[in-house]
Amino acid sequence: EAGVAQSPRYKIIEKRQSVAFWCNPISGHATLYWYQQILGQGPKLLIQFQNNGVVDDSQLPKDRFSAERLKGVDSTLKIQPAKLEDSAVYLCASSLGLGLGTEAFFGQGTRLTVV
Amino acid sequence: GNSVTQMEGPVTLSEEAFLTINCTYTATGYPSLFWYVQYPGEGLQLLLKATKADDKGSNKGFEATYRKETTSFHLEKGSVQVSDSAVYFCALSDLNTGNQFYFGTGTSLTVIP
């Protein structure tokens, strides 16, 4: 079974530039998450989708971050304009649904460096 | 709200030593508890989980017991190997908050021969 695919793996941009990350979840997984992991910290949820609807985006900095999940499959996370503090690993995860104890499967992440 | 607190690292052990990584949680509902592991250069992967009080999750020689009375889910292994060197994350998910995952800060483990 293919895992969660993310691209690119690495990205270096200058502040005020824009960047986009792509995620392809495991086939059949209804729930998709984007997490931000700053060095030395645990992952923090940015946005959670159930199919193509948003479950929670309360911690997404909406003045600069946006995300979409068209057709309830692939997802794109965009930052525009980027700030130095956005340097982090961006993790995409998916799960079958919202059942008790449902495991989330993670991609390898995109490491973003803003200079 | 929901949160996870885990033991600060880094932890360095000799091969065959006993490992404990402490994890405590705060939850508004009745959460499921997880340990995820991140090996060097790889993504997060599930190590073990437990969904109700007194359940014990186990995998690859690692164990953790869901203790509701102490709100804890400590990770243990009787004899660590060099291949166990990784970062370990304690996490919870809560149906009351849409099953999003709340993670601790991670504990880096290095096992030396």
PDB file of N, CA and C in Angstrom, chain B residues 19-91:
ATOM      1  N   LEU B  19      14.501   1.334  29.231  1.00  0.00           N
ATOM      2  CA  LEU B  19      14.062   2.655  28.795  1.00  0.00           C
ATOM      3  C   LEU B  19      12.697   2.993  29.381  1.00  0.00           C
ATOM      4  N   THR B  20      12.577   4.210  29.899  1.00  0.00           N
ATOM      5  CA  THR B  20      11.279   4.792  30.227  1.00  0.00           C
ATOM      6  C   THR B  20      11.249   6.208  29.697  1.00  0.00           C
ATOM      7  N   ILE B  21      10.203   6.540  28.980  1.00  0.00           N
ATOM      8  CA  ILE B  21       9.954   7.916  28.567  1.00  0.00           C
ATOM      9  C   ILE B  21       8.577   8.276  29.114  1.00  0.00           C
ATOM     10  N   ASN B  22       8.555   9.289  29.980  1.00  0.00           N
ATOM     11  CA  ASN B  22       7.315   9.663  30.641  1.00  0.00           C
ATOM     12  C   ASN B  22       6.435  10.541  29.756  1.00  0.00           C
ATOM     13  N   CYS B  23       5.132  10.301  29.860  1.00  0.00           N
ATOM     14  CA  CYS B  23       4.150  11.081  29.122  1.00  0.00           C
ATOM     15  C   CYS B  23       2.911  11.246  29.976  1.00  0.00           C
ATOM     16  N   THR B  24       2.460  12.471  30.138  1.00  0.00           N
ATOM     17  CA  THR B  24       1.192  12.729  30.808  1.00  0.00           C
ATOM     18  C   THR B  24       0.336  13.588  29.886  1.00  0.00           C
ATOM     19  N   TYR B  25      -0.963  13.541  30.115  1.00  0.00           N
ATOM     20  CA  TYR B  25      -1.853  14.250  29.207  1.00  0.00           C
ATOM     21  C   TYR B  25      -2.947  14.975  29.962  1.00  0.00           C
ATOM     22  N   THR B  26      -3.535  15.939  29.282  1.00  0.00           N
ATOM     23  CA  THR B  26      -4.742  16.626  29.734  1.00  0.00           C
ATOM     24  C   THR B  26      -5.740  16.546  28.602  1.00  0.00           C
ATOM     25  N   ALA B  27      -6.963  16.135  28.905  1.00  0.00           N
ATOM     26  CA  ALA B  27      -7.961  16.008  27.848  1.00  0.00           C
ATOM     27  C   ALA B  27      -9.333  16.385  28.381  1.00  0.00           C
ATOM     28  N   THR B  28     -10.130  16.982  27.511  1.00  0.00           N
ATOM     29  CA  THR B  28     -11.482  17.359  27.901  1.00  0.00           C
ATOM     30  C   THR B  28     -12.422  16.172  27.827  1.00  0.00           C
ATOM     31  N   GLY B  29     -12.131  15.250  26.930  1.00  0.00           N
ATOM     32  CA  GLY B  29     -12.983  14.082  26.760  1.00  0.00           C
ATOM     33  C   GLY B  29     -12.266  12.820  27.192  1.00  0.00           C
ATOM     34  N   TYR B  30     -12.485  11.744  26.450  1.00  0.00           N
ATOM     35  CA  TYR B  30     -11.881  10.453  26.762  1.00  0.00           C
ATOM     36  C   TYR B  30     -10.993  10.081  25.565  1.00  0.00           C
ATOM     37  N   PRO B  31      -9.710  10.439  25.648  1.00  0.00           N
ATOM     38  CA  PRO B  31      -8.880  10.352  24.443  1.00  0.00           C
ATOM     39  C   PRO B  31      -8.351   8.951  24.154  1.00  0.00           C
ATOM     40  N   SER B  32      -7.896   8.769  22.934  1.00  0.00           N
ATOM     41  CA  SER B  32      -7.037   7.647  22.569  1.00  0.00           C
ATOM     42  C   SER B  32      -5.595   8.139  22.663  1.00  0.00           C
ATOM     43  N   LEU B  33      -4.692   7.257  23.046  1.00  0.00           N
ATOM     44  CA  LEU B  33      -3.306   7.637  23.285  1.00  0.00           C
ATOM     45  C   LEU B  33      -2.373   6.867  22.356  1.00  0.00           C
ATOM     46  N   PHE B  34      -1.322   7.529  21.924  1.00  0.00           N
ATOM     47  CA  PHE B  34      -0.429   6.977  20.909  1.00  0.00           C
ATOM     48  C   PHE B  34       1.028   7.296  21.262  1.00  0.00           C
ATOM     49  N   TRP B  35       1.898   6.436  20.792  1.00  0.00           N
ATOM     50  CA  TRP B  35       3.316   6.756  20.686  1.00  0.00           C
ATOM     51  C   TRP B  35       3.704   6.626  19.211  1.00  0.00           C
ATOM     52  N   TYR B  36       4.261   7.717  18.697  1.00  0.00           N
ATOM     53  CA  TYR B  36       4.803   7.721  17.345  1.00  0.00           C
ATOM     54  C   TYR B  36       6.326   7.789  17.443  1.00  0.00           C
ATOM     55  N   VAL B  37       7.002   7.241  16.435  1.00  0.00           N
ATOM     56  CA  VAL B  37       8.461   7.252  16.403  1.00  0.00           C
ATOM     57  C   VAL B  37       8.921   7.830  15.061  1.00  0.00           C
ATOM     58  N   GLN B  38       9.997   8.586  15.129  1.00  0.00           N
ATOM     59  CA  GLN B  38      10.574   9.171  13.909  1.00  0.00           C
ATOM     60  C   GLN B  38      12.041   8.771  13.838  1.00  0.00           C
ATOM     61  N   TYR B  39      12.352   7.830  12.964  1.00  0.00           N
ATOM     62  CA  TYR B  39      13.731   7.421  12.747  1.00  0.00           C
ATOM     63  C   TYR B  39      14.431   8.465  11.880  1.00  0.00           C
ATOM     64  N   PRO B  40      15.742   8.558  11.963  1.00  0.00           N
ATOM     65  CA  PRO B  40      16.482   9.565  11.198  1.00  0.00           C
ATOM     66  C   PRO B  40      16.143   9.521   9.712  1.00  0.00           C
ATOM     67  N   GLY B  41      15.754  10.665   9.172  1.00  0.00           N
ATOM     68  CA  GLY B  41      15.472  10.770   7.748  1.00  0.00           C
ATOM     69  C   GLY B  41      14.127  10.219   7.317  1.00  0.00           C
ATOM     70  N   GLU B  42      13.314   9.806   8.283  1.00  0.00           N
ATOM     71  CA  GLU B  42      12.015   9.221   7.937  1.00  0.00           C
ATOM     72  C   GLU B  42      10.867  10.026   8.540  1.00  0.00           C
ATOM     73  N   GLY B  43       9.646   9.693   8.109  1.00  0.00           N
ATOM     74  CA  GLY B  43       8.474  10.358   8.659  1.00  0.00           C
ATOM     75  C   GLY B  43       8.018   9.710   9.959  1.00  0.00           C
ATOM     76  N   LEU B  44       7.054  10.333  10.588  1.00  0.00           N
ATOM     77  CA  LEU B  44       6.462   9.786  11.808  1.00  0.00           C
ATOM     78  C   LEU B  44       5.724   8.491  11.490  1.00  0.00           C
ATOM     79  N   GLN B  45       5.914   7.498  12.353  1.00  0.00           N
ATOM     80  CA  GLN B  45       5.152   6.263  12.179  1.00  0.00           C
ATOM     81  C   GLN B  45       4.644   5.780  13.532  1.00  0.00           C
ATOM     82  N   LEU B  46       3.492   5.154  13.493  1.00  0.00           N
ATOM     83  CA  LEU B  46       2.877   4.693  14.727  1.00  0.00           C
ATOM     84  C   LEU B  46       3.701   3.573  15.337  1.00  0.00           C
ATOM     85  N   LEU B  47       3.953   3.691  16.635  1.00  0.00           N
ATOM     86  CA  LEU B  47       4.647   2.638  17.369  1.00  0.00           C
ATOM     87  C   LEU B  47       3.636   1.759  18.115  1.00  0.00           C
ATOM     88  N   LEU B  48       2.734   2.404  18.853  1.00  0.00           N
ATOM     89  CA  LEU B  48       1.695   1.668  19.567  1.00  0.00           C
ATOM     90  C   LEU B  48       0.597   2.629  19.985  1.00  0.00           C
ATOM     91  N   LYS B  49      -0.543   2.055  20.404  1.00  0.00           N
ATOM     92  CA  LYS B  49      -1.656   2.896  20.828  1.00  0.00           C
ATOM     93  C   LYS B  49      -2.516   2.166  21.843  1.00  0.00           C
ATOM     94  N   ALA B  50      -3.356   2.943  22.535  1.00  0.00           N
ATOM     95  CA  ALA B  50      -4.338   2.382  23.468  1.00  0.00           C
ATOM     96  C   ALA B  50      -5.564   3.283  23.450  1.00  0.00           C
ATOM     97  N   THR B  51      -6.737   2.672  23.536  1.00  0.00           N
ATOM     98  CA  THR B  51      -7.956   3.463  23.375  1.00  0.00           C
ATOM     99  C   THR B  51      -8.817   3.539  24.624  1.00  0.00           C
ATOM    100  N   LYS B  52      -8.505   2.771  25.662  1.00  0.00           N
ATOM    101  CA  LYS B  52      -9.288   2.892  26.886  1.00  0.00           C
ATOM    102  C   LYS B  52      -8.422   2.586  28.093  1.00  0.00           C
ATOM    103  N   ALA B  53      -8.945   2.980  29.247  1.00  0.00           N
ATOM    104  CA  ALA B  53      -8.196   2.839  30.495  1.00  0.00           C
ATOM    105  C   ALA B  53      -7.751   1.397  30.730  1.00  0.00           C
ATOM    106  N   ASP B  54      -6.503   1.256  31.173  1.00  0.00           N
ATOM    107  CA  ASP B  54      -5.851  -0.011  31.513  1.00  0.00           C
ATOM    108  C   ASP B  54      -5.458  -0.839  30.288  1.00  0.00           C
ATOM    109  N   ASP B  55      -5.773  -0.346  29.101  1.00  0.00           N
ATOM    110  CA  ASP B  55      -5.277  -1.002  27.886  1.00  0.00           C
ATOM    111  C   ASP B  55      -3.761  -0.873  27.836  1.00  0.00           C
ATOM    112  N   LYS B  56      -3.115  -1.916  27.340  1.00  0.00           N
ATOM    113  CA  LYS B  56      -1.671  -1.858  27.118  1.00  0.00           C
ATOM    114  C   LYS B  56      -1.416  -1.978  25.632  1.00  0.00           C
ATOM    115  N   GLY B  57      -0.733  -0.987  25.079  1.00  0.00           N
ATOM    116  CA  GLY B  57      -0.277  -1.069  23.700  1.00  0.00           C
ATOM    117  C   GLY B  57       1.130  -1.635  23.684  1.00  0.00           C
ATOM    118  N   SER B  58       1.439  -2.445  22.665  1.00  0.00           N
ATOM    119  CA  SER B  58       2.788  -3.011  22.595  1.00  0.00           C
ATOM    120  C   SER B  58       3.185  -3.238  21.147  1.00  0.00           C
ATOM    121  N   ASN B  59       4.475  -3.105  20.897  1.00  0.00           N
ATOM    122  CA  ASN B  59       5.001  -3.316  19.549  1.00  0.00           C
ATOM    123  C   ASN B  59       6.526  -3.266  19.617  1.00  0.00           C
ATOM    124  N   LYS B  60       7.191  -4.174  18.938  1.00  0.00           N
ATOM    125  CA  LYS B  60       8.660  -4.185  18.830  1.00  0.00           C
ATOM    126  C   LYS B  60       9.342  -4.174  20.196  1.00  0.00           C
ATOM    127  N   GLY B  61       8.719  -4.751  21.201  1.00  0.00           N
ATOM    128  CA  GLY B  61       9.305  -4.788  22.539  1.00  0.00           C
ATOM    129  C   GLY B  61       8.979  -3.578  23.385  1.00  0.00           C
ATOM    130  N   PHE B  62       8.347  -2.571  22.807  1.00  0.00           N
ATOM    131  CA  PHE B  62       7.913  -1.391  23.538  1.00  0.00           C
ATOM    132  C   PHE B  62       6.505  -1.629  24.108  1.00  0.00           C
ATOM    133  N   GLU B  63       6.240  -1.025  25.266  1.00  0.00           N
ATOM    134  CA  GLU B  63       4.927  -1.129  25.886  1.00  0.00           C
ATOM    135  C   GLU B  63       4.546   0.203  26.505  1.00  0.00           C
ATOM    136  N   ALA B  64       3.234   0.452  26.570  1.00  0.00           N
ATOM    137  CA  ALA B  64       2.730   1.611  27.306  1.00  0.00           C
ATOM    138  C   ALA B  64       1.324   1.274  27.777  1.00  0.00           C
ATOM    139  N   THR B  65       0.988   1.663  29.009  1.00  0.00           N
ATOM    140  CA  THR B  65      -0.320   1.362  29.589  1.00  0.00           C
ATOM    141  C   THR B  65      -1.085   2.653  29.816  1.00  0.00           C
ATOM    142  N   TYR B  66      -2.323   2.680  29.379  1.00  0.00           N
ATOM    143  CA  TYR B  66      -3.226   3.832  29.517  1.00  0.00           C
ATOM    144  C   TYR B  66      -3.674   3.906  30.968  1.00  0.00           C
ATOM    145  N   ARG B  67      -3.189   4.890  31.710  1.00  0.00           N
ATOM    146  CA  ARG B  67      -3.527   5.057  33.131  1.00  0.00           C
ATOM    147  C   ARG B  67      -4.393   6.286  33.294  1.00  0.00           C
ATOM    148  N   LYS B  68      -5.691   6.070  33.432  1.00  0.00           N
ATOM    149  CA  LYS B  68      -6.627   7.190  33.546  1.00  0.00           C
ATOM    150  C   LYS B  68      -6.464   7.913  34.873  1.00  0.00           C
ATOM    151  N   GLU B  69      -6.173   7.159  35.945  1.00  0.00           N
ATOM    152  CA  GLU B  69      -6.099   7.776  37.265  1.00  0.00           C
ATOM    153  C   GLU B  69      -4.916   8.723  37.407  1.00  0.00           C
ATOM    154  N   THR B  70      -3.842   8.451  36.664  1.00  0.00           N
ATOM    155  CA  THR B  70      -2.672   9.334  36.699  1.00  0.00           C
ATOM    156  C   THR B  70      -2.508  10.108  35.400  1.00  0.00           C
ATOM    157  N   THR B  71      -3.444   9.991  34.497  1.00  0.00           N
ATOM    158  CA  THR B  71      -3.402  10.609  33.151  1.00  0.00           C
ATOM    159  C   THR B  71      -2.023  10.456  32.527  1.00  0.00           C
ATOM    160  N   SER B  72      -1.581   9.193  32.453  1.00  0.00           N
ATOM    161  CA  SER B  72      -0.239   8.937  31.940  1.00  0.00           C
ATOM    162  C   SER B  72      -0.238   7.817  30.916  1.00  0.00           C
ATOM    163  N   PHE B  73       0.818   7.799  30.110  1.00  0.00           N
ATOM    164  CA  PHE B  73       0.986   6.768  29.075  1.00  0.00           C
ATOM    165  C   PHE B  73       2.493   6.631  28.841  1.00  0.00           C
ATOM    166  N   HIS B  74       3.198   6.170  29.829  1.00  0.00           N
ATOM    167  CA  HIS B  74       4.660   6.089  29.796  1.00  0.00           C
ATOM    168  C   HIS B  74       5.129   4.969  28.876  1.00  0.00           C
ATOM    169  N   LEU B  75       6.150   5.248  28.096  1.00  0.00           N
ATOM    170  CA  LEU B  75       6.711   4.261  27.160  1.00  0.00           C
ATOM    171  C   LEU B  75       7.866   3.529  27.834  1.00  0.00           C
ATOM    172  N   GLU B  76       7.888   2.202  27.693  1.00  0.00           N
ATOM    173  CA  GLU B  76       8.945   1.400  28.307  1.00  0.00           C
ATOM    174  C   GLU B  76       9.447   0.338  27.329  1.00  0.00           C
ATOM    175  N   LYS B  77      10.730   0.011  27.503  1.00  0.00           N
ATOM    176  CA  LYS B  77      11.294  -1.136  26.798  1.00  0.00           C
ATOM    177  C   LYS B  77      12.373  -1.732  27.688  1.00  0.00           C
ATOM    178  N   GLY B  78      12.350  -3.030  27.801  1.00  0.00           N
ATOM    179  CA  GLY B  78      13.245  -3.702  28.746  1.00  0.00           C
ATOM    180  C   GLY B  78      14.705  -3.701  28.327  1.00  0.00           C
ATOM    181  N   SER B  79      14.974  -3.713  27.037  1.00  0.00           N
ATOM    182  CA  SER B  79      16.353  -3.834  26.565  1.00  0.00           C
ATOM    183  C   SER B  79      16.462  -3.131  25.209  1.00  0.00           C
ATOM    184  N   VAL B  80      17.022  -1.925  25.223  1.00  0.00           N
ATOM    185  CA  VAL B  80      17.060  -1.147  23.981  1.00  0.00           C
ATOM    186  C   VAL B  80      18.214  -1.600  23.093  1.00  0.00           C
ATOM    187  N   GLN B  81      18.034  -1.375  21.817  1.00  0.00           N
ATOM    188  CA  GLN B  81      19.047  -1.691  20.809  1.00  0.00           C
ATOM    189  C   GLN B  81      19.473  -0.403  20.102  1.00  0.00           C
ATOM    190  N   VAL B  82      20.618  -0.467  19.444  1.00  0.00           N
ATOM    191  CA  VAL B  82      21.099   0.704  18.701  1.00  0.00           C
ATOM    192  C   VAL B  82      20.055   1.166  17.683  1.00  0.00           C
ATOM    193  N   SER B  83      19.345   0.211  17.103  1.00  0.00           N
ATOM    194  CA  SER B  83      18.336   0.521  16.086  1.00  0.00           C
ATOM    195  C   SER B  83      17.118   1.244  16.649  1.00  0.00           C
ATOM    196  N   ASP B  84      17.009   1.352  17.959  1.00  0.00           N
ATOM    197  CA  ASP B  84      15.906   2.095  18.590  1.00  0.00           C
ATOM    198  C   ASP B  84      16.197   3.588  18.657  1.00  0.00           C
ATOM    199  N   SER B  85      17.372   3.997  18.259  1.00  0.00           N
ATOM    200  CA  SER B  85      17.718   5.420  18.278  1.00  0.00           C
ATOM    201  C   SER B  85      16.786   6.177  17.338  1.00  0.00           C
ATOM    202  N   ALA B  86      16.074   7.146  17.897  1.00  0.00           N
ATOM    203  CA  ALA B  86      15.029   7.855  17.157  1.00  0.00           C
ATOM    204  C   ALA B  86      14.465   8.938  18.066  1.00  0.00           C
ATOM    205  N   VAL B  87      13.487   9.677  17.526  1.00  0.00           N
ATOM    206  CA  VAL B  87      12.730  10.627  18.345  1.00  0.00           C
ATOM    207  C   VAL B  87      11.343  10.037  18.574  1.00  0.00           C
ATOM    208  N   TYR B  88      10.909  10.048  19.828  1.00  0.00           N
ATOM    209  CA  TYR B  88       9.635   9.447  20.221  1.00  0.00           C
ATOM    210  C   TYR B  88       8.653  10.531  20.632  1.00  0.00           C
ATOM    211  N   PHE B  89       7.444  10.463  20.071  1.00  0.00           N
ATOM    212  CA  PHE B  89       6.407  11.456  20.339  1.00  0.00           C
ATOM    213  C   PHE B  89       5.200  10.781  20.974  1.00  0.00           C
ATOM    214  N   CYS B  90       4.769  11.317  22.091  1.00  0.00           N
ATOM    215  CA  CYS B  90       3.520  10.916  22.703  1.00  0.00           C
ATOM    216  C   CYS B  90       2.410  11.787  22.122  1.00  0.00           C
ATOM    217  N   ALA B  91       1.237  11.211  21.895  1.00  0.00           N
ATOM    218  CA  ALA B  91       0.163  11.984  21.277  1.00  0.00           C
ATOM    219  C   ALA B  91      -1.188  11.480  21.764  1.00  0.00           C
TER     220      ALA B  91
END
